[in-house]
Amino acid sequence: MRMIDRIYVDGEFVAPQGDEHFDLFNPATEEKIGEVRLGNVEDAQAAIAAAKRAFPAMRQTTLTERIAMLHRLRDAVLAHADELTEAMALEYGAAPSFLAFAAPYAAGVFDAAAKTVSSYPFTRQIGNAEVTMEPIGVVAAITPWNSSNGFICSKLAMAIAAGTTIVIKPSEMSAIQTQTLLEALHEARLPRGVLNVVNGYGNTVGAELSRHPDVAKVTFTGSTGTGRAILRAAAETFKRVTLELGGKGPQVMLDDANLDEALPHILAAAFRNSGQACIAGTRLLVPAWRLDEVCARLRQVVSAMKAGPSSDPTSDIGPMVSARQWERVQSYIRLGLDEGATLIAGGAGRPEGLERGWFVKPTVFGNVTNDMRIAREEIFGPVLSVIAYENEDDAVRIANDTEYGLQSYVVGANETEMRRVARRLEAGRVLLNDQAGDYSVPFGGFKHSGIGREFGSFGLDAFLEPRAIVG
Ligand code: NAD
């Protein structure tokens, strides 16, 4: 049983003033594996005060010093990659493919930030003005549970690159992963107060970070509803706000797609991170004339996908993070049936042979129309909806007929055609045949998927304020 009873403030692990406890579970077994003692509003205030004290020295650091900090952070994560992976397997239970990606990714974002900052134009001459990009001030970061350490590291990396200080409130459901990460990051010897992390609930610690006058910027990754609450709270003191929110990504399969090549891309985009991914491509748009063929192949391959624990190398889909998330996904599968969609694979209930653990069956619905709730709302589980289209205009219309606009996909054989369709999609990113971008490609959403961009020079811009000295 793990007891997480420390938060990280001013360069030290300290006991929080809050004394509420939150139970931690292994989602693959439903067993309680630990408890975290949560911080409260006073803890958030102490962390903000530490970040504020550290800011004047941090803003004076040279680029060489910041790059050295980023490299030390990268090395600290790499040195503890095995423990980080074990903590994630225990507390989150990701499928082996996502587990293998997570720790190298968390280290990689520090490297990417170091590269971005080394070529970033901090000083620009514009007309008769010298424009300098200035560190924004204390940043608050609020992160979700579905790739906890990745989000913490990417937001921390940009704060360091920009020369500012940060207070992070991770998801309370990720406390073991957070603690393991912090023990690693502590070894990077950042100046005191540059990094502060307070475990706590959203409506206490998160809300305080979103309203406190000494916080200059909030960077948030999570649900659209929470993003709206943060934006409102932040408005009072005109905080700069970056929001990375939900998605309902379309995958547009073109007429010429070769199914043998396309299916692995389609399945990866739909079921990555067990479907608990904002970037999941959960609406598959298929030419009507190929619908039967595609549904038949999906039935075959998705029925053969395996839900199971991280410890089983053949698992394709891990458990849902919590009982609540399991029930949410179940309710959407029942809803799909009620709405008249056709079950192609999966369905409600637990996968055969898994009596314990918050496992769900990877599920595909056919006969879906884009007005059904399963096609409009983010399910955040391994549930794919197949929607037929008549021609390219129809495909683009359906793809863009959503409140969201985070990540879309085009799957096909002809690059020119794929690019033509991609240019018509309203999304912050469009992946061609599921090819991943590197860590400096801007990431963020159109419409209700968010505000602003993370990563690379666009991400760094959002941690800086331009100052023009004219004449
Ligand atoms: P969530 O919005 O419930 O919580 C995210 C974080 O916000 C948590 O740390 C939570 O404690 C905190 N929070 C909750 N209420 C708050 C409040 N009133 N003020 C301040 N903070 C508050 O989201 P979740 O369930 O943890 O994560 C799943 C959601 O995150 C999905 O909707 C998913 O699409 C989204 N997500 C988006 C991205 C992206 O980059 N766009 C990435 C991953 C997840």
XYZ file of C-alpha atoms and ligand atoms in Angstrom:
515
model
C 0.000 0.000 0.000
C 1.502 3.323 -1.085
C 0.945 6.433 1.067
C 1.615 9.611 -0.872
C 1.676 12.263 1.843
C 3.958 14.917 0.414
C 3.612 17.689 -2.109
C 6.527 19.497 -3.755
C 6.941 23.160 -2.852
C 9.998 25.405 -3.065
C 12.335 22.569 -4.007
C 11.303 20.263 -1.161
C 8.885 17.452 -0.435
C 6.644 18.828 2.325
C 3.520 17.667 4.162
C 0.435 19.411 2.783
C -1.759 21.481 5.060
C -4.800 19.757 3.620
C -5.731 16.499 5.318
C -8.291 14.936 2.975
C -7.324 11.541 1.597
C -8.126 10.038 -1.804
C -7.978 6.297 -2.518
C -5.805 4.995 -5.350
C -6.653 1.823 -7.281
C -5.103 -0.655 -9.657
C -7.600 -0.487 -12.538
C -6.623 -3.949 -13.773
C -7.608 -5.596 -10.466
C -9.890 -2.986 -8.824
C -7.740 -3.343 -5.665
C -6.960 -0.349 -3.513
C -3.215 0.201 -3.803
C -2.689 3.402 -1.909
C -3.856 6.753 -0.674
C -2.846 10.303 -1.416
C -3.143 13.103 1.101
C -4.460 16.066 -0.835
C -3.360 19.654 -0.667
C -5.861 22.441 -0.085
C -6.236 26.107 -1.030
C -3.480 27.162 1.422
C -1.101 24.663 -0.181
C -1.876 26.109 -3.602
C -1.176 29.586 -2.221
C 2.135 28.488 -0.678
C 3.193 26.963 -4.007
C 2.230 30.118 -5.915
C 4.212 32.211 -3.407
C 7.284 29.988 -3.906
C 6.961 30.267 -7.692
C 6.595 34.036 -7.401
C 9.745 34.323 -5.260
C 11.702 32.208 -7.739
C 10.562 34.121 -10.824
C 12.910 37.187 -10.739
C 16.021 34.969 -10.744
C 14.564 32.535 -13.275
C 13.744 35.255 -15.761
C 17.387 36.411 -15.632
C 18.799 32.994 -16.538
C 20.681 32.695 -19.806
C 19.611 30.421 -22.612
C 22.600 28.217 -21.909
C 21.463 27.781 -18.310
C 17.912 26.932 -19.333
C 19.052 24.433 -21.925
C 21.259 22.811 -19.286
C 18.223 22.566 -16.955
C 16.176 20.959 -19.736
C 18.913 18.421 -20.405
C 19.170 17.580 -16.697
C 15.403 17.058 -16.559
C 15.557 14.780 -19.621
C 18.389 12.758 -18.080
C 16.544 12.454 -14.759
C 13.481 11.031 -16.498
C 15.566 8.638 -18.591
C 17.447 7.450 -15.513
C 14.150 6.499 -13.868
C 12.289 5.274 -16.947
C 11.744 1.791 -15.484
C 10.182 3.068 -12.241
C 8.004 5.502 -14.187
C 6.796 2.705 -16.430
C 6.073 0.447 -13.433
C 4.117 3.181 -11.664
C 2.041 3.790 -14.788
C 1.368 0.072 -15.249
C 0.227 -0.192 -11.632
C -1.929 2.909 -11.335
C -3.136 3.439 -14.910
C -2.743 0.053 -16.567
C -2.087 1.180 -20.129
C -1.678 -1.362 -22.909
C 1.991 -2.355 -23.438
C 2.352 -0.269 -26.607
C 1.345 2.948 -24.821
C 3.355 2.021 -21.744
C 6.490 1.656 -23.851
C 5.899 5.065 -25.419
C 5.221 7.031 -22.220
C 8.577 7.423 -20.418
C 10.657 8.093 -23.573
C 8.032 10.662 -24.556
C 8.229 12.390 -21.147
C 12.020 12.647 -21.571
C 11.754 13.648 -25.234
C 9.689 16.755 -24.593
C 12.578 18.282 -22.607
C 14.935 17.657 -25.510
C 12.447 19.134 -27.959
C 12.022 22.250 -25.807
C 15.804 22.646 -25.641
C 15.962 22.549 -29.440
C 13.091 25.012 -29.799
C 14.589 27.510 -27.407
C 18.028 27.368 -28.999
C 16.700 28.712 -32.314
C 13.831 30.876 -31.058
C 14.001 34.588 -32.017
C 13.743 36.172 -28.546
C 14.760 39.564 -29.966
C 13.364 40.934 -33.222
C 13.758 44.266 -34.972
C 10.388 45.410 -36.344
C 10.457 48.834 -38.021
C 11.996 51.192 -35.472
C 11.187 48.905 -32.554
C 13.217 46.329 -30.741
C 10.776 43.599 -29.758
C 11.806 41.188 -27.025
C 9.886 38.151 -25.889
C 9.649 38.278 -22.096
C 8.857 35.397 -19.700
C 5.204 35.666 -18.788
C 5.357 35.208 -15.010
C 4.090 32.421 -12.733
C 2.378 29.662 -14.723
C -0.234 27.274 -13.329
C -0.631 23.912 -15.071
C -3.596 21.621 -14.524
C -3.386 18.138 -16.033
C -5.588 15.028 -16.540
C -4.977 11.338 -15.770
C -4.729 9.832 -19.240
C -1.053 10.554 -19.898
C -0.227 12.219 -16.638
C 3.552 12.391 -16.690
C 3.649 13.342 -20.370
C 1.465 16.389 -19.728
C 3.386 17.408 -16.596
C 6.706 17.190 -18.441
C 5.571 19.006 -21.590
C 4.189 21.947 -19.605
C 7.224 22.070 -17.316
C 9.562 21.956 -20.327
C 7.991 25.046 -21.897
C 8.040 26.954 -18.594
C 11.777 26.300 -18.222
C 12.431 27.138 -21.879
C 10.611 30.449 -21.422
C 12.476 31.295 -18.199
C 9.515 31.215 -15.908
C 8.285 29.241 -12.886
C 5.385 26.836 -12.530
C 2.853 25.330 -10.126
C 1.343 22.060 -11.346
C -1.850 20.364 -10.163
C -1.938 16.862 -11.604
C -4.977 14.603 -11.529
C -5.557 13.202 -8.046
C -5.951 9.795 -9.730
C -2.295 9.845 -10.845
C -0.607 10.411 -7.474
C 1.739 7.398 -7.551
C 2.918 8.318 -11.048
C 3.350 11.943 -9.980
C 5.379 10.992 -6.904
C 7.674 8.727 -8.938
C 8.169 11.477 -11.497
C 8.875 14.124 -8.850
C 11.517 11.981 -7.194
C 13.212 11.784 -10.583
C 12.816 15.495 -11.427
C 14.176 16.472 -7.994
C 17.523 15.043 -9.106
C 17.674 17.652 -11.889
C 18.418 20.291 -9.197
C 16.257 23.079 -10.526
C 16.534 26.314 -8.557
C 14.152 26.293 -5.560
C 10.612 27.334 -6.359
C 10.909 26.931 -10.125
C 8.843 23.712 -9.999
C 6.018 23.214 -7.503
C 3.473 20.390 -7.562
C 0.338 20.236 -5.418
C -1.916 17.168 -5.412
C -5.521 18.122 -4.839
C -9.036 18.306 -6.171
C -9.961 20.484 -9.118
C -12.554 22.472 -7.209
C -10.041 23.462 -4.482
C -6.430 23.505 -5.670
C -7.344 23.768 -9.371
C -9.825 26.558 -8.739
C -7.319 28.517 -6.626
C -4.676 28.271 -9.359
C -7.223 29.516 -11.897
C -8.132 32.611 -9.897
C -5.087 33.647 -7.870
C -3.877 37.136 -8.895
C -0.196 36.119 -8.808
C -0.698 33.529 -11.547
C -0.081 35.092 -14.960
C -1.041 32.133 -17.122
C -2.960 28.878 -16.855
C -2.179 25.967 -19.139
C -4.831 23.288 -18.873
C -5.365 19.876 -20.422
C -8.652 18.170 -19.655
C -12.329 18.182 -20.445
C -14.151 20.931 -22.290
C -16.465 21.613 -19.330
C -13.575 22.132 -16.917
C -11.812 24.283 -19.498
C -14.819 26.575 -19.624
C -14.817 26.941 -15.794
C -11.092 27.751 -15.815
C -11.482 30.325 -18.576
C -14.215 32.082 -16.596
C -12.188 32.078 -13.359
C -9.099 33.325 -15.165
C -10.943 36.205 -16.840
C -11.167 38.198 -13.610
C -7.396 38.839 -13.579
C -6.883 38.593 -17.376
C -4.714 35.517 -17.173
C -3.350 34.163 -20.402
C -5.012 30.804 -20.912
C -4.033 27.792 -23.016
C -6.684 25.084 -23.140
C -6.207 21.593 -24.591
C -9.660 20.041 -24.418
C -11.719 17.225 -25.844
C -12.061 15.802 -29.336
C -14.259 13.714 -31.594
C -11.764 13.256 -34.394
C -12.880 12.108 -37.826
C -10.856 9.625 -39.835
C -11.641 10.190 -43.491
C -10.929 6.998 -45.434
C -10.576 7.851 -49.128
C -11.875 5.787 -52.055
C -8.465 4.444 -52.972
C -7.380 3.265 -49.507
C -5.854 -0.189 -49.527
C -7.526 -1.814 -46.511
C -4.556 -4.024 -45.656
C -2.419 -0.921 -45.279
C -5.129 1.379 -43.939
C -6.590 -0.800 -41.194
C -3.573 -0.713 -38.865
C -3.631 3.122 -39.100
C -7.378 3.268 -38.506
C -7.234 0.952 -35.493
C -4.245 2.737 -33.973
C -5.964 6.106 -34.282
C -9.230 4.806 -32.843
C -7.926 2.684 -29.986
C -4.624 4.328 -28.996
C -4.256 4.603 -25.215
C -7.306 2.306 -24.875
C -9.408 5.038 -26.471
C -8.758 7.277 -23.449
C -7.232 9.876 -25.731
C -8.405 13.333 -26.727
C -6.752 12.764 -30.107
C -8.568 9.497 -30.827
C -10.085 9.196 -34.297
C -13.459 7.939 -33.126
C -15.571 8.632 -36.232
C -14.537 6.575 -39.240
C -15.895 8.126 -42.448
C -16.076 5.505 -45.200
C -17.159 5.809 -48.879
C -20.691 4.338 -49.008
C -19.701 1.927 -51.789
C -17.039 0.370 -49.549
C -19.074 0.258 -46.335
C -19.845 -3.483 -46.312
C -16.269 -4.411 -47.044
C -14.896 -2.136 -44.305
C -17.440 -3.295 -41.710
C -16.689 -6.946 -42.449
C -12.954 -6.393 -41.955
C -13.500 -4.352 -38.806
C -15.683 -7.132 -37.358
C -12.908 -9.594 -37.980
C -9.982 -7.573 -36.617
C -11.639 -5.763 -33.710
C -13.266 -8.961 -32.426
C -9.766 -10.408 -32.279
C -8.324 -7.463 -30.306
C -7.517 -8.306 -26.750
C -8.319 -6.343 -23.615
C -5.959 -7.182 -20.781
C -3.466 -5.937 -18.218
C -0.180 -4.176 -19.012
C 1.696 -7.248 -17.792
C 0.339 -9.273 -20.733
C 2.411 -8.341 -23.804
C -0.462 -9.405 -26.070
C -2.952 -6.873 -24.611
C -4.164 -4.333 -27.154
C -6.478 -2.441 -24.820
C -5.864 -1.697 -21.135
C -8.492 -1.094 -18.460
C -10.458 2.131 -18.096
C -8.891 4.300 -15.403
C -11.712 4.081 -12.860
C -15.073 2.486 -12.111
C -16.670 5.768 -13.109
C -14.942 5.839 -16.478
C -15.899 2.165 -17.022
C -19.536 2.978 -16.349
C -19.368 6.021 -18.650
C -18.126 3.907 -21.558
C -20.751 1.221 -20.850
C -23.485 3.849 -20.864
C -22.369 5.085 -24.303
C -22.338 1.533 -25.682
C -25.924 1.075 -24.439
C -26.798 4.472 -25.887
C -25.450 3.483 -29.306
C -27.775 0.472 -29.344
C -30.703 2.628 -28.179
C -29.976 5.140 -30.938
C -30.267 2.397 -33.546
C -26.627 1.893 -34.479
C -25.576 -1.645 -35.476
C -23.080 -3.449 -33.298
C -20.208 -4.664 -35.467
C -17.815 -5.761 -32.724
C -17.635 -5.658 -28.927
C -20.642 -4.435 -26.981
C -21.636 -3.852 -23.388
C -20.212 -5.778 -20.428
C -16.803 -7.168 -19.613
C -14.637 -8.981 -22.136
C -14.852 -12.744 -21.778
C -12.547 -14.173 -19.119
C -11.968 -10.861 -17.328
C -14.100 -10.880 -14.213
C -12.052 -8.229 -12.395
C -10.663 -4.936 -13.611
C -12.287 -2.053 -15.437
C -11.932 -3.654 -18.847
C -14.281 -2.959 -21.721
C -14.682 -4.670 -25.062
C -13.226 -2.730 -27.997
C -16.427 -1.787 -29.765
C -17.386 -0.738 -33.297
C -20.771 0.622 -34.330
C -22.008 0.677 -37.935
C -25.029 2.467 -39.367
C -24.100 5.551 -37.396
C -25.319 8.960 -38.503
C -23.471 12.069 -37.459
C -26.415 13.400 -35.456
C -26.360 10.486 -33.004
C -24.939 11.271 -29.582
C -22.309 8.511 -29.970
C -21.018 10.471 -32.991
C -21.140 13.871 -31.308
C -19.976 13.333 -27.714
C -16.545 12.346 -26.518
C -16.771 8.822 -25.057
C -13.122 8.526 -23.984
C -12.996 4.772 -24.415
C -12.421 2.231 -27.208
C -15.620 2.858 -29.154
C -15.497 3.578 -32.901
C -18.454 4.804 -34.993
C -18.521 4.068 -38.728
C -20.334 6.661 -40.859
C -20.909 6.394 -44.634
C -20.306 9.304 -47.024
C -21.254 9.818 -50.673
C -18.440 11.965 -52.070
C -15.573 14.205 -50.965
C -17.776 17.219 -50.186
C -20.034 15.019 -48.083
C -17.029 13.557 -46.217
C -15.673 17.030 -45.447
C -19.104 18.245 -44.334
C -19.540 15.319 -41.911
C -15.956 15.571 -40.657
C -16.378 19.261 -39.825
C -19.898 18.896 -38.426
C -18.724 18.726 -34.795
C -18.098 21.111 -31.916
C -14.578 19.784 -31.702
C -11.502 20.270 -33.880
C -8.439 18.723 -32.254
C -6.919 15.996 -34.414
C -8.294 14.569 -37.647
C -7.000 11.828 -39.908
C -6.990 11.159 -43.621
C -6.313 7.597 -44.759
C -5.632 6.814 -48.389
C -3.111 5.925 -51.082
C -2.677 9.124 -53.081
C -0.799 11.839 -51.242
C -2.148 14.698 -53.372
C -5.725 13.675 -52.660
C -5.039 13.164 -48.972
C -3.530 16.646 -48.709
C -6.435 18.191 -50.610
C -8.924 16.719 -48.129
C -6.696 17.509 -45.143
C -6.632 21.198 -46.107
C -10.425 21.282 -45.865
C -10.606 19.895 -42.316
C -11.221 22.157 -39.328
C -8.687 20.740 -36.894
C -5.476 21.813 -35.214
C -3.722 18.761 -36.626
C -4.469 16.418 -39.489
C -2.478 13.186 -39.653
C -1.956 11.542 -43.040
C -2.043 7.754 -42.631
C -1.558 8.222 -38.880
C 1.979 9.545 -39.236
C 2.972 11.143 -35.947
C 4.466 14.627 -35.883
C 7.682 15.343 -34.036
C 7.548 17.075 -30.666
C 7.869 20.576 -32.064
C 4.805 20.471 -34.349
C 2.085 22.725 -32.888
C -0.683 20.903 -31.041
C -4.080 22.259 -30.061
C -7.629 22.567 -31.185
C -10.034 24.561 -33.327
C -13.479 25.354 -31.895
C -14.376 23.742 -28.544
C -11.199 21.653 -28.542
C -9.295 24.499 -27.002
C -7.467 27.777 -27.185
C -3.850 28.213 -28.233
C -1.127 25.766 -29.163
C 1.492 23.759 -27.331
C 4.925 22.524 -28.463
C 7.610 24.113 -30.597
C 7.775 27.821 -31.239
C 3.967 28.229 -31.113
C 3.967 26.619 -27.668
C 6.822 28.805 -26.489
C 5.065 31.967 -27.733
C 2.281 31.207 -25.259
C 4.685 31.401 -22.283
C 6.069 34.787 -23.361
C 4.858 38.381 -23.709
C 6.235 40.590 -26.507
C 7.605 43.954 -25.394
C 8.372 46.589 -28.024
C 10.871 49.357 -27.292
C 10.210 51.952 -29.959
C 12.440 54.691 -31.314
P -11.114 16.864 -16.146
O -11.449 18.105 -16.874
O -12.150 16.254 -15.291
O -9.875 17.113 -15.190
C -8.638 17.597 -15.662
C -7.934 18.307 -14.519
O -8.696 19.458 -14.158
C -7.787 17.466 -13.255
O -6.525 17.715 -12.676
C -8.915 17.997 -12.396
O -8.688 17.802 -11.014
C -8.908 19.473 -12.757
N -10.152 20.201 -12.464
C -11.412 19.705 -12.362
N -12.288 20.699 -12.072
C -11.568 21.849 -12.000
C -11.907 23.215 -11.744
N -13.147 23.596 -11.510
N -10.916 24.128 -11.769
C -9.655 23.776 -12.034
N -9.269 22.499 -12.261
C -10.219 21.540 -12.253
O -10.580 15.833 -17.230
P -10.110 14.331 -16.987
O -11.330 13.489 -16.767
O -9.010 14.286 -15.981
O -9.462 14.002 -18.412
C -10.228 13.613 -19.509
C -10.534 14.790 -20.410
O -9.338 15.453 -20.782
C -11.192 14.405 -21.716
O -12.261 15.256 -22.008
C -10.095 14.594 -22.737
O -10.516 14.856 -24.035
C -9.311 15.701 -22.176
N -7.942 15.658 -22.689
C -7.530 16.610 -23.579
C -6.254 16.557 -24.095
C -5.760 17.574 -25.095
O -4.559 17.738 -25.206
N -6.594 18.265 -25.816
C -5.399 15.558 -23.699
C -5.846 14.618 -22.798
C -7.122 14.694 -22.279
